[in-house]
Amino acid sequence: MLQSSLSRQAMVLDEVRTIIWESDPTGQQLTNATGCCTALLGCNADDWYRPGYWQSRIHADDRDSVLIEFQENIRRHQDHRLEFRMIRVDDSVVWVENAIKVIVDNGDVVAMRGALVDITDRKRLEHELRQSQKMEAVGRLAGGIAHDFNNVLTVISTYAELMHGRLDVTDENLRFVEAISTAADRATSLTHQLLVFSRKSLHHKEFLDLNKIVSESESLLRRVIGEDIVLITQLAGELGKIRTDKTHLEQVILNLALNARDAMPSGGRLTLTTREVEIEIGSDELAPGRYAELTVADDGVGMDSDSMLHCFEPFFTTKPIGSGAGLGLSVSYGVVSEAGGSIRVDSELGTGTTFGILLPIVDSPDTQLTASTPSLDNQARVVVLVEDEPGVRKVARMALEVNGFSVLEAESGPAALQFAAQPLLAIDLLVTDLVMPGMSGQELSRNFRKQIPNLPVLFISGFGQSTELGVSVENPLDSFLQKPFTANKLIEAVNAAITDT
């Protein structure tokens, strides 16, 4: 009976990866050890009884601080807990918690007892949570910066376009205006990437076949990675549909391929693999269910642990100055997260890098409809323009008036409501910023429609449509225009919004 009970106890300790131990007063020599003595470090059970063995397996970076605290608590006769890393026989790292009780008799330490528990999984989850929280905070910062810059770029781009239209083709100032427009376009590309990372960009989601996306990308990838790199694709026989922005997903694949190319300056192998994965137990990042997995693996120089820790952060790069903005992986992180998936990296210096992407498989409809937008005569069209940023409001009004619209402008939602209460104005369209202090664009549109039920609305924003912001354009009377925009893009969006109604 006793033997059976001890066997069950040993089995339980092994399953929870715990060692119950006793030692001499110094803690150097274990006198008893029960539990996962072999499984924890991969050593022989008898090794634990060697003097100083467990201390010798403490990670070099932790050893001094752990032993100092250990000896200090013995001196104080104080029970304590220590968390530290240990090195297994195969040189892999395991996190442990050592809960220690100091046994005292007549004022002297006579023994030590404790439980050494494997907490590697807990530490991994804590790290993933911290990383997720950090990326969320960086994303909010990046999105806010991009939003502010998009307001500035809207003013620059629109004025440049209006000025361009007033100059003769022979005017020597034309080249300066074109240079301004080109610089604004480059800046717009950067802010767009920041918004993608922060998951506040405009996404055109559609149902996609991951295998088809990878296959269609092959010819482009072969051109950009060079002839000294062998491209291999290993596609699953059949995958369910995923739902995300096609252009953004293609950009993710290209970003990862370019990173792999740079990691293989002397050539190598780049392998893209797809398969279906079933997640049975969910996590903070992924819900249980079916996922399509894409892995992108190279046999290049690899990354160290610090680079893996920071590689998805905006502007982090190990490349020389001028060789990249450090946004490729952060954009990829944003695209995958927006699609409800996850992206991970496994790498080791000298052996290569593997990126793994999981995207949820969803049910797709059989057909998707598209519509075209005709042009119209703008004369006598009345537009209410609501924008809290003075520079954007001024240049948007100018662009609308130059194109024949009558404009009623307001700097806030409450200020604009006066126009809704005047039926003689015959308002054709409400153009409003989505995110404004006091009253959002969506709230303003609802108030307008109480007076003008079928009024079309064009939302503009330095952010994109985002469920995180509580912002999405779902009403068929609603349209959306991403900042920064030019005069031509604004007029096209206004015409389309009015025509669709």
Short mmCIF file of C-alpha atoms in Angstrom, two decimals:
data_model
loop_
_atom_site.label_atom_id
_atom_site.label_comp_id
_atom_site.label_asym_id
_atom_site.label_seq_id
_atom_site.Cartn_x
_atom_site.Cartn_y
_atom_site.Cartn_z
CA MET A 1 0.00 0.00 0.00
CA LEU A 2 2.77 2.41 0.98
CA GLN A 3 4.75 1.51 -2.13
CA SER A 4 1.73 2.15 -4.33
CA SER A 5 1.18 5.55 -2.72
CA LEU A 6 4.82 6.51 -3.24
CA SER A 7 4.62 5.46 -6.88
CA ARG A 8 1.56 7.60 -7.45
CA GLN A 9 3.28 10.52 -5.74
CA ALA A 10 6.36 10.13 -7.92
CA MET A 11 4.18 9.99 -11.05
CA VAL A 12 2.36 13.19 -10.08
CA LEU A 13 5.62 15.01 -9.36
CA ASP A 14 6.98 13.91 -12.71
CA GLU A 15 3.89 15.14 -14.56
CA VAL A 16 4.02 18.59 -12.92
CA ARG A 17 7.81 18.65 -13.42
CA THR A 18 8.64 19.14 -9.74
CA ILE A 19 11.47 17.89 -7.52
CA ILE A 20 10.92 17.65 -3.75
CA TRP A 21 14.32 17.80 -2.07
CA GLU A 22 16.16 17.92 1.24
CA SER A 23 19.75 19.03 1.84
CA ASP A 24 22.38 19.54 4.50
CA PRO A 25 22.47 22.94 6.35
CA THR A 26 24.61 24.53 3.62
CA GLY A 27 22.31 23.55 0.78
CA GLN A 28 25.30 22.13 -1.11
CA GLN A 29 24.61 18.45 -0.58
CA LEU A 30 21.17 17.01 -1.31
CA THR A 31 20.21 14.18 1.02
CA ASN A 32 16.95 13.29 -0.71
CA ALA A 33 15.37 14.11 -4.07
CA THR A 34 12.03 12.84 -5.40
CA GLY A 35 10.21 13.71 -8.62
CA CYS A 36 11.31 14.57 -12.14
CA CYS A 37 15.03 14.31 -11.33
CA THR A 38 15.89 12.96 -14.77
CA ALA A 39 13.34 14.84 -16.88
CA LEU A 40 14.07 18.33 -15.56
CA LEU A 41 17.71 18.59 -16.64
CA GLY A 42 18.14 15.38 -18.62
CA CYS A 43 20.76 14.09 -16.16
CA ASN A 44 20.95 10.91 -14.13
CA ALA A 45 18.93 10.96 -10.93
CA ASP A 46 22.11 10.20 -8.93
CA ASP A 47 23.76 13.40 -10.22
CA TRP A 48 21.58 15.48 -7.92
CA TYR A 49 23.33 13.95 -4.88
CA ARG A 50 26.76 15.15 -5.99
CA PRO A 51 27.96 18.08 -3.81
CA GLY A 52 27.23 21.43 -5.47
CA TYR A 53 25.66 19.82 -8.56
CA TRP A 54 22.43 21.82 -8.67
CA GLN A 55 24.36 25.09 -8.21
CA SER A 56 26.66 24.17 -11.11
CA ARG A 57 23.65 23.85 -13.43
CA ILE A 58 22.43 27.42 -12.71
CA HIS A 59 22.72 29.70 -15.75
CA ALA A 60 25.97 31.67 -15.60
CA ASP A 61 24.13 34.99 -15.77
CA ASP A 62 21.96 34.06 -12.76
CA ARG A 63 24.36 32.05 -10.62
CA ASP A 64 26.03 34.75 -8.53
CA SER A 65 22.84 36.61 -7.61
CA VAL A 66 20.97 33.36 -6.82
CA LEU A 67 23.70 31.96 -4.56
CA ILE A 68 24.17 35.27 -2.74
CA GLU A 69 20.45 35.52 -2.00
CA PHE A 70 20.34 31.82 -1.09
CA GLN A 71 23.15 32.15 1.48
CA GLU A 72 21.74 35.40 2.87
CA ASN A 73 18.36 33.78 3.55
CA ILE A 74 20.05 30.83 5.24
CA ARG A 75 21.94 33.26 7.48
CA ARG A 76 18.64 34.97 8.39
CA HIS A 77 16.81 31.64 8.87
CA GLN A 78 14.28 32.92 6.36
CA ASP A 79 12.11 30.84 4.03
CA HIS A 80 12.19 32.17 0.48
CA ARG A 81 11.48 31.61 -3.23
CA LEU A 82 13.94 32.05 -6.07
CA GLU A 83 13.30 32.12 -9.81
CA PHE A 84 16.23 31.45 -12.13
CA ARG A 85 17.41 29.61 -15.20
CA MET A 86 19.15 26.24 -15.27
CA ILE A 87 21.09 24.59 -18.07
CA ARG A 88 20.01 21.11 -19.16
CA VAL A 89 22.49 18.45 -20.23
CA ASP A 90 21.65 19.22 -23.89
CA ASP A 91 22.50 22.93 -23.22
CA SER A 92 18.89 24.08 -23.52
CA VAL A 93 17.53 26.48 -20.88
CA VAL A 94 14.78 25.76 -18.37
CA TRP A 95 13.21 28.27 -15.95
CA VAL A 96 12.64 27.03 -12.40
CA GLU A 97 11.18 28.29 -9.14
CA ASN A 98 12.84 27.01 -5.96
CA ALA A 99 10.59 27.31 -2.89
CA ILE A 100 12.92 26.82 0.09
CA LYS A 101 12.21 26.21 3.77
CA VAL A 102 15.04 26.65 6.26
CA ILE A 103 14.83 24.06 9.09
CA VAL A 104 16.08 25.51 12.39
CA ASP A 105 16.65 23.68 15.71
CA ASN A 106 17.84 25.49 18.85
CA GLY A 107 18.86 28.51 16.77
CA ASP A 108 20.91 26.53 14.25
CA VAL A 109 20.11 25.57 10.68
CA VAL A 110 19.97 21.78 10.59
CA ALA A 111 18.58 21.16 7.10
CA MET A 112 16.92 22.65 4.06
CA ARG A 113 13.77 21.45 2.30
CA GLY A 114 12.15 22.68 -0.84
CA ALA A 115 10.34 22.19 -4.12
CA LEU A 116 12.06 22.90 -7.43
CA VAL A 117 9.37 23.51 -10.08
CA ASP A 118 9.73 23.84 -13.85
CA ILE A 119 8.09 27.20 -14.75
CA THR A 120 9.35 27.45 -18.33
CA ASP A 121 5.85 27.50 -19.83
CA ARG A 122 4.71 30.16 -17.37
CA LYS A 123 7.72 32.33 -18.19
CA ARG A 124 7.04 31.93 -21.89
CA LEU A 125 3.43 33.05 -21.46
CA GLU A 126 4.52 36.01 -19.31
CA HIS A 127 7.00 37.02 -21.99
CA GLU A 128 4.38 36.74 -24.73
CA LEU A 129 1.98 38.88 -22.68
CA ARG A 130 4.62 41.56 -22.06
CA GLN A 131 5.58 41.53 -25.72
CA SER A 132 1.94 41.82 -26.77
CA GLN A 133 1.37 44.74 -24.41
CA LYS A 134 4.53 46.45 -25.63
CA MET A 135 3.58 46.03 -29.28
CA GLU A 136 0.10 47.37 -28.52
CA ALA A 137 1.56 50.46 -26.86
CA VAL A 138 4.04 51.04 -29.69
CA GLY A 139 1.19 50.55 -32.17
CA ARG A 140 -0.91 53.24 -30.50
CA LEU A 141 2.04 55.62 -30.58
CA ALA A 142 2.81 54.86 -34.23
CA GLY A 143 -0.84 55.27 -35.22
CA GLY A 144 -1.10 58.62 -33.45
CA ILE A 145 2.06 59.94 -35.09
CA ALA A 146 0.89 58.76 -38.53
CA HIS A 147 -2.53 60.40 -38.01
CA ASP A 148 -0.94 63.78 -37.21
CA PHE A 149 1.46 63.56 -40.14
CA ASN A 150 -1.38 62.62 -42.49
CA ASN A 151 -3.14 65.89 -41.64
CA VAL A 152 0.03 67.81 -42.49
CA LEU A 153 0.60 65.81 -45.67
CA THR A 154 -2.99 66.43 -46.80
CA VAL A 155 -2.33 70.16 -46.72
CA ILE A 156 1.01 69.82 -48.54
CA SER A 157 -0.27 67.44 -51.22
CA THR A 158 -3.47 69.32 -51.95
CA TYR A 159 -1.83 72.76 -52.18
CA ALA A 160 0.89 71.30 -54.40
CA GLU A 161 -1.73 69.84 -56.73
CA LEU A 162 -3.76 73.04 -56.84
CA MET A 163 -0.61 75.04 -57.59
CA HIS A 164 0.40 72.55 -60.28
CA GLY A 165 -2.93 73.09 -62.03
CA ARG A 166 -2.37 76.86 -62.17
CA LEU A 167 1.12 76.73 -63.67
CA ASP A 168 1.83 76.66 -67.39
CA VAL A 169 3.76 73.63 -68.62
CA THR A 170 6.64 75.98 -69.51
CA ASP A 171 6.78 77.58 -66.06
CA GLU A 172 10.17 76.92 -64.42
CA ASN A 173 8.46 76.63 -61.02
CA LEU A 174 6.61 73.50 -62.16
CA ARG A 175 9.57 71.24 -61.32
CA PHE A 176 9.65 72.56 -57.76
CA VAL A 177 5.95 71.79 -57.29
CA GLU A 178 6.46 68.30 -58.71
CA ALA A 179 9.36 67.73 -56.31
CA ILE A 180 7.09 68.72 -53.40
CA SER A 181 4.44 66.26 -54.57
CA THR A 182 7.00 63.48 -54.95
CA ALA A 183 8.36 64.06 -51.44
CA ALA A 184 4.82 64.10 -50.04
CA ASP A 185 4.07 60.79 -51.78
CA ARG A 186 7.16 59.19 -50.20
CA ALA A 187 6.14 60.48 -46.77
CA THR A 188 2.62 59.16 -47.36
CA SER A 189 4.05 55.69 -48.00
CA LEU A 190 5.85 55.77 -44.64
CA THR A 191 2.77 56.89 -42.71
CA HIS A 192 0.73 54.20 -44.45
CA GLN A 193 3.18 51.55 -43.24
CA LEU A 194 2.91 52.91 -39.69
CA LEU A 195 -0.88 52.71 -39.88
CA VAL A 196 -0.70 49.12 -41.16
CA PHE A 197 1.53 48.20 -38.21
CA SER A 198 -0.79 49.93 -35.74
CA ARG A 199 -3.83 48.21 -37.34
CA LYS A 200 -5.47 51.57 -38.04
CA SER A 201 -5.13 51.53 -41.81
CA LEU A 202 -7.86 51.02 -44.40
CA HIS A 203 -8.22 47.32 -45.21
CA HIS A 204 -10.05 45.87 -48.20
CA LYS A 205 -10.72 42.40 -46.81
CA GLU A 206 -11.70 39.60 -49.13
CA PHE A 207 -11.82 35.79 -49.08
CA LEU A 208 -8.53 34.37 -50.33
CA ASP A 209 -6.82 31.08 -51.13
CA LEU A 210 -3.42 31.19 -49.41
CA ASN A 211 -1.97 28.62 -51.83
CA LYS A 212 -3.01 30.79 -54.78
CA ILE A 213 -1.47 33.92 -53.22
CA VAL A 214 1.84 32.11 -52.69
CA SER A 215 1.80 30.67 -56.22
CA GLU A 216 1.04 34.05 -57.79
CA SER A 217 3.91 35.60 -55.81
CA GLU A 218 6.52 33.14 -57.06
CA SER A 219 7.53 34.97 -60.25
CA LEU A 220 8.00 38.27 -58.40
CA LEU A 221 9.94 36.61 -55.58
CA ARG A 222 12.31 34.91 -58.02
CA ARG A 223 13.14 38.29 -59.54
CA VAL A 224 13.78 40.09 -56.25
CA ILE A 225 15.77 37.38 -54.39
CA GLY A 226 18.31 36.84 -57.18
CA GLU A 227 19.58 33.82 -59.09
CA ASP A 228 21.90 32.61 -56.31
CA ILE A 229 18.95 31.80 -54.03
CA VAL A 230 16.84 28.72 -54.71
CA LEU A 231 13.10 29.30 -54.15
CA ILE A 232 11.13 26.25 -53.01
CA THR A 233 7.35 26.15 -52.46
CA GLN A 234 5.65 23.28 -50.67
CA LEU A 235 1.89 23.85 -50.76
CA ALA A 236 -0.77 21.86 -48.96
CA GLY A 237 -3.17 19.89 -51.16
CA GLU A 238 -6.19 21.91 -50.07
CA LEU A 239 -6.66 24.83 -47.69
CA GLY A 240 -9.76 26.61 -46.46
CA LYS A 241 -10.25 30.28 -47.30
CA ILE A 242 -8.78 33.10 -45.23
CA ARG A 243 -10.11 36.67 -45.07
CA THR A 244 -7.69 39.57 -45.25
CA ASP A 245 -6.41 42.35 -47.52
CA LYS A 246 -4.82 40.71 -50.58
CA THR A 247 -2.37 43.51 -51.29
CA HIS A 248 -1.24 43.62 -47.67
CA LEU A 249 -0.76 39.84 -47.53
CA GLU A 250 1.31 39.93 -50.73
CA GLN A 251 3.39 42.67 -49.10
CA VAL A 252 3.98 40.45 -46.06
CA ILE A 253 5.28 37.62 -48.25
CA LEU A 254 7.52 40.05 -50.15
CA ASN A 255 8.85 41.59 -46.92
CA LEU A 256 9.79 38.20 -45.51
CA ALA A 257 11.42 37.15 -48.79
CA LEU A 258 13.49 40.35 -48.92
CA ASN A 259 14.62 39.81 -45.33
CA ALA A 260 15.64 36.27 -46.23
CA ARG A 261 17.55 37.52 -49.29
CA ASP A 262 19.50 39.99 -47.17
CA ALA A 263 20.32 37.20 -44.70
CA MET A 264 21.85 35.07 -47.51
CA PRO A 265 24.43 37.34 -49.22
CA SER A 266 26.23 34.29 -50.64
CA GLY A 267 23.07 32.51 -51.77
CA GLY A 268 21.03 29.76 -50.19
CA ARG A 269 17.53 28.28 -50.02
CA LEU A 270 14.24 30.06 -49.37
CA THR A 271 11.34 27.72 -48.62
CA LEU A 272 7.66 28.70 -48.46
CA THR A 273 5.37 26.06 -46.97
CA THR A 274 1.61 26.00 -46.37
CA ARG A 275 -0.52 23.61 -44.34
CA GLU A 276 -3.69 23.54 -42.27
CA VAL A 277 -3.34 23.61 -38.48
CA GLU A 278 -5.93 22.91 -35.79
CA ILE A 279 -5.60 24.96 -32.59
CA GLU A 280 -7.41 23.10 -29.83
CA ILE A 281 -6.50 25.29 -26.86
CA GLY A 282 -6.69 29.05 -27.45
CA SER A 283 -4.35 31.76 -26.17
CA ASP A 284 -4.30 35.56 -25.89
CA GLU A 285 -3.32 35.74 -29.58
CA LEU A 286 -5.34 32.91 -31.13
CA ALA A 287 -8.78 31.46 -30.56
CA PRO A 288 -9.32 27.70 -30.95
CA GLY A 289 -10.10 26.65 -34.51
CA ARG A 290 -8.69 25.92 -37.97
CA TYR A 291 -5.81 27.99 -39.33
CA ALA A 292 -3.87 28.22 -42.55
CA GLU A 293 -0.15 28.28 -41.78
CA LEU A 294 2.53 29.85 -43.96
CA THR A 295 6.18 29.34 -43.04
CA VAL A 296 9.00 31.26 -44.71
CA ALA A 297 12.37 29.67 -43.94
CA ASP A 298 15.91 30.54 -45.02
CA ASP A 299 19.33 29.07 -44.25
CA GLY A 300 21.00 32.45 -43.84
CA VAL A 301 22.99 34.10 -41.06
CA GLY A 302 20.17 33.93 -38.50
CA MET A 303 19.36 36.26 -35.61
CA ASP A 304 20.48 36.46 -32.00
CA SER A 305 17.98 36.42 -29.14
CA ASP A 306 18.00 40.22 -28.76
CA SER A 307 17.16 40.75 -32.44
CA MET A 308 14.32 38.21 -32.22
CA LEU A 309 12.96 40.09 -29.20
CA HIS A 310 12.78 43.42 -31.04
CA CYS A 311 12.42 42.46 -34.72
CA PHE A 312 8.72 43.37 -34.98
CA GLU A 313 9.18 46.86 -33.51
CA PRO A 314 8.95 49.83 -35.93
CA PHE A 315 12.31 51.13 -37.17
CA PHE A 316 14.28 48.28 -35.58
CA THR A 317 16.85 47.04 -38.08
CA THR A 318 20.24 45.35 -38.07
CA LYS A 319 20.97 46.56 -41.59
CA PRO A 320 23.43 49.38 -42.38
CA ILE A 321 22.12 52.96 -42.38
CA GLY A 322 20.32 53.68 -45.64
CA SER A 323 19.54 50.01 -46.33
CA GLY A 324 15.98 50.07 -45.02
CA ALA A 325 13.52 51.91 -42.80
CA GLY A 326 13.04 49.00 -40.38
CA LEU A 327 9.30 48.80 -41.06
CA GLY A 328 9.02 45.56 -43.06
CA LEU A 329 8.48 43.18 -40.15
CA SER A 330 6.40 45.62 -38.13
CA VAL A 331 4.08 46.07 -41.12
CA SER A 332 3.87 42.27 -41.44
CA TYR A 333 3.00 42.01 -37.74
CA GLY A 334 0.20 44.56 -38.18
CA VAL A 335 -1.27 42.88 -41.27
CA VAL A 336 -1.33 39.43 -39.67
CA SER A 337 -2.77 40.73 -36.38
CA GLU A 338 -5.50 42.65 -38.22
CA ALA A 339 -6.49 39.40 -39.92
CA GLY A 340 -6.92 37.71 -36.54
CA GLY A 341 -3.72 35.69 -36.86
CA SER A 342 -0.25 35.54 -35.34
CA ILE A 343 3.33 35.69 -36.56
CA ARG A 344 6.31 34.14 -34.81
CA VAL A 345 10.03 33.86 -35.46
CA ASP A 346 12.50 31.08 -34.73
CA SER A 347 16.15 31.70 -35.45
CA GLU A 348 19.67 30.88 -34.42
CA LEU A 349 22.90 32.50 -35.49
CA GLY A 350 24.49 30.58 -38.34
CA THR A 351 21.55 28.25 -39.00
CA GLY A 352 18.86 30.45 -40.55
CA THR A 353 15.48 31.94 -39.69
CA THR A 354 11.90 30.70 -39.93
CA PHE A 355 8.85 32.95 -39.78
CA GLY A 356 5.53 31.22 -39.10
CA ILE A 357 2.19 32.88 -39.89
CA LEU A 358 -1.19 31.53 -38.76
CA LEU A 359 -4.35 32.96 -40.35
CA PRO A 360 -7.86 31.82 -39.34
CA ILE A 361 -9.80 29.77 -41.88
CA VAL A 362 -13.28 31.21 -42.45
CA ASP A 363 -16.40 30.34 -44.43
CA SER A 364 -16.61 32.35 -47.66
CA PRO A 365 -19.59 33.40 -49.81
CA ASP A 366 -19.79 32.19 -53.38
CA THR A 367 -19.86 35.62 -54.99
CA GLN A 368 -18.72 39.16 -54.34
CA LEU A 369 -20.19 42.21 -56.06
CA THR A 370 -18.42 45.34 -57.28
CA ALA A 371 -19.81 48.63 -58.50
CA SER A 372 -18.59 51.39 -60.79
CA THR A 373 -18.82 55.14 -60.18
CA PRO A 374 -19.84 57.62 -62.91
CA SER A 375 -18.93 61.31 -62.89
CA LEU A 376 -21.41 64.17 -62.44
CA ASP A 377 -21.91 67.92 -62.79
CA ASN A 378 -20.91 69.67 -59.56
CA GLN A 379 -22.69 72.95 -60.17
CA ALA A 380 -25.07 73.91 -57.33
CA ARG A 381 -24.00 70.93 -55.21
CA VAL A 382 -23.89 71.87 -51.51
CA VAL A 383 -21.32 70.16 -49.28
CA VAL A 384 -21.03 70.51 -45.50
CA LEU A 385 -17.34 70.19 -44.56
CA VAL A 386 -16.51 69.38 -40.91
CA GLU A 387 -12.84 69.13 -39.92
CA ASP A 388 -11.17 70.11 -36.63
CA GLU A 389 -7.74 70.64 -38.21
CA PRO A 390 -7.77 74.23 -39.65
CA GLY A 391 -5.17 73.59 -42.36
CA VAL A 392 -6.97 70.54 -43.72
CA ARG A 393 -10.35 72.30 -43.57
CA LYS A 394 -9.04 75.30 -45.48
CA VAL A 395 -7.36 73.38 -48.29
CA ALA A 396 -10.29 70.94 -48.65
CA ARG A 397 -12.70 73.84 -48.97
CA MET A 398 -10.49 75.43 -51.61
CA ALA A 399 -10.34 72.19 -53.62
CA LEU A 400 -14.12 71.78 -53.47
CA GLU A 401 -14.86 75.38 -54.46
CA VAL A 402 -12.39 75.29 -57.34
CA ASN A 403 -14.38 72.32 -58.65
CA GLY A 404 -17.73 74.11 -58.45
CA PHE A 405 -19.13 72.99 -55.10
CA SER A 406 -20.77 75.29 -52.57
CA VAL A 407 -19.16 74.66 -49.20
CA LEU A 408 -20.49 75.17 -45.67
CA GLU A 409 -17.66 74.57 -43.22
CA ALA A 410 -17.50 73.94 -39.48
CA GLU A 411 -14.67 73.14 -37.08
CA SER A 412 -16.67 70.67 -34.95
CA GLY A 413 -19.76 68.48 -34.90
CA PRO A 414 -21.86 70.74 -32.67
CA ALA A 415 -20.99 73.76 -34.86
CA ALA A 416 -22.09 71.88 -38.00
CA LEU A 417 -25.52 70.91 -36.66
CA GLN A 418 -26.85 74.41 -37.38
CA PHE A 419 -26.77 73.54 -41.10
CA ALA A 420 -28.84 70.36 -40.64
CA ALA A 421 -31.67 72.41 -39.13
CA GLN A 422 -31.97 74.62 -42.26
CA PRO A 423 -33.92 72.67 -44.95
CA LEU A 424 -33.61 75.50 -47.48
CA LEU A 425 -29.86 74.80 -47.77
CA ALA A 426 -30.58 71.60 -49.79
CA ILE A 427 -27.43 69.81 -48.58
CA ASP A 428 -26.14 67.14 -50.99
CA LEU A 429 -23.29 65.66 -48.92
CA LEU A 430 -21.72 65.70 -45.47
CA VAL A 431 -17.91 65.45 -45.51
CA THR A 432 -16.63 64.94 -41.98
CA ASP A 433 -13.53 63.85 -40.14
CA LEU A 434 -14.13 60.58 -38.31
CA VAL A 435 -12.22 61.29 -35.10
CA MET A 436 -12.90 64.71 -33.58
CA PRO A 437 -13.09 66.03 -30.00
CA GLY A 438 -16.56 66.42 -28.51
CA MET A 439 -18.52 64.62 -31.23
CA SER A 440 -17.26 61.94 -33.59
CA GLY A 441 -18.00 61.93 -37.29
CA GLN A 442 -20.32 58.96 -36.92
CA GLU A 443 -22.33 60.64 -34.18
CA LEU A 444 -22.55 63.78 -36.31
CA SER A 445 -23.81 61.80 -39.30
CA ARG A 446 -26.55 60.20 -37.19
CA ASN A 447 -27.68 63.66 -36.01
CA PHE A 448 -27.71 64.98 -39.57
CA ARG A 449 -29.82 62.07 -40.77
CA LYS A 450 -32.48 62.84 -38.20
CA GLN A 451 -33.10 65.98 -40.26
CA ILE A 452 -32.01 64.66 -43.69
CA PRO A 453 -32.72 60.89 -43.67
CA ASN A 454 -30.95 59.82 -46.87
CA LEU A 455 -27.99 62.19 -46.71
CA PRO A 456 -24.81 60.59 -48.09
CA VAL A 457 -21.71 60.95 -45.90
CA LEU A 458 -18.03 60.92 -46.82
CA PHE A 459 -15.81 60.20 -43.82
CA ILE A 460 -12.17 61.34 -43.92
CA SER A 461 -9.49 60.35 -41.42
CA GLY A 462 -5.77 60.15 -40.80
CA PHE A 463 -6.57 56.75 -39.36
CA GLY A 464 -8.24 54.10 -41.48
CA GLN A 465 -11.47 52.29 -40.78
CA SER A 466 -10.75 50.48 -37.53
CA THR A 467 -12.86 48.36 -35.24
CA GLU A 468 -10.32 49.19 -32.53
CA LEU A 469 -11.34 52.86 -32.82
CA GLY A 470 -15.00 51.96 -33.01
CA VAL A 471 -14.84 53.21 -36.58
CA SER A 472 -16.17 51.34 -39.59
CA VAL A 473 -18.15 52.42 -42.62
CA GLU A 474 -21.02 49.94 -42.97
CA ASN A 475 -24.03 52.09 -43.98
CA PRO A 476 -24.46 51.94 -47.79
CA LEU A 477 -24.87 55.74 -47.73
CA ASP A 478 -21.39 56.10 -46.22
CA SER A 479 -18.03 56.41 -47.99
CA PHE A 480 -14.49 56.70 -46.72
CA LEU A 481 -11.38 58.63 -47.84
CA GLN A 482 -8.01 58.00 -46.24
CA LYS A 483 -5.74 60.96 -45.48
CA PRO A 484 -3.51 62.24 -46.86
CA PHE A 485 -5.42 62.94 -50.06
CA THR A 486 -4.95 65.26 -53.01
CA ALA A 487 -7.52 67.60 -54.51
CA ASN A 488 -8.29 65.11 -57.31
CA LYS A 489 -8.80 62.22 -54.88
CA LEU A 490 -11.11 64.36 -52.75
CA ILE A 491 -13.24 65.37 -55.74
CA GLU A 492 -13.40 61.76 -56.99
CA ALA A 493 -14.57 60.57 -53.56
CA VAL A 494 -17.14 63.37 -53.27
CA ASN A 495 -18.55 62.66 -56.73
CA ALA A 496 -18.73 58.94 -55.99
CA ALA A 497 -20.49 59.51 -52.65
CA ILE A 498 -23.15 61.72 -54.22
CA THR A 499 -23.62 59.53 -57.31
CA ASP A 500 -24.05 56.31 -55.33
CA THR A 501 -27.19 57.75 -53.73
#
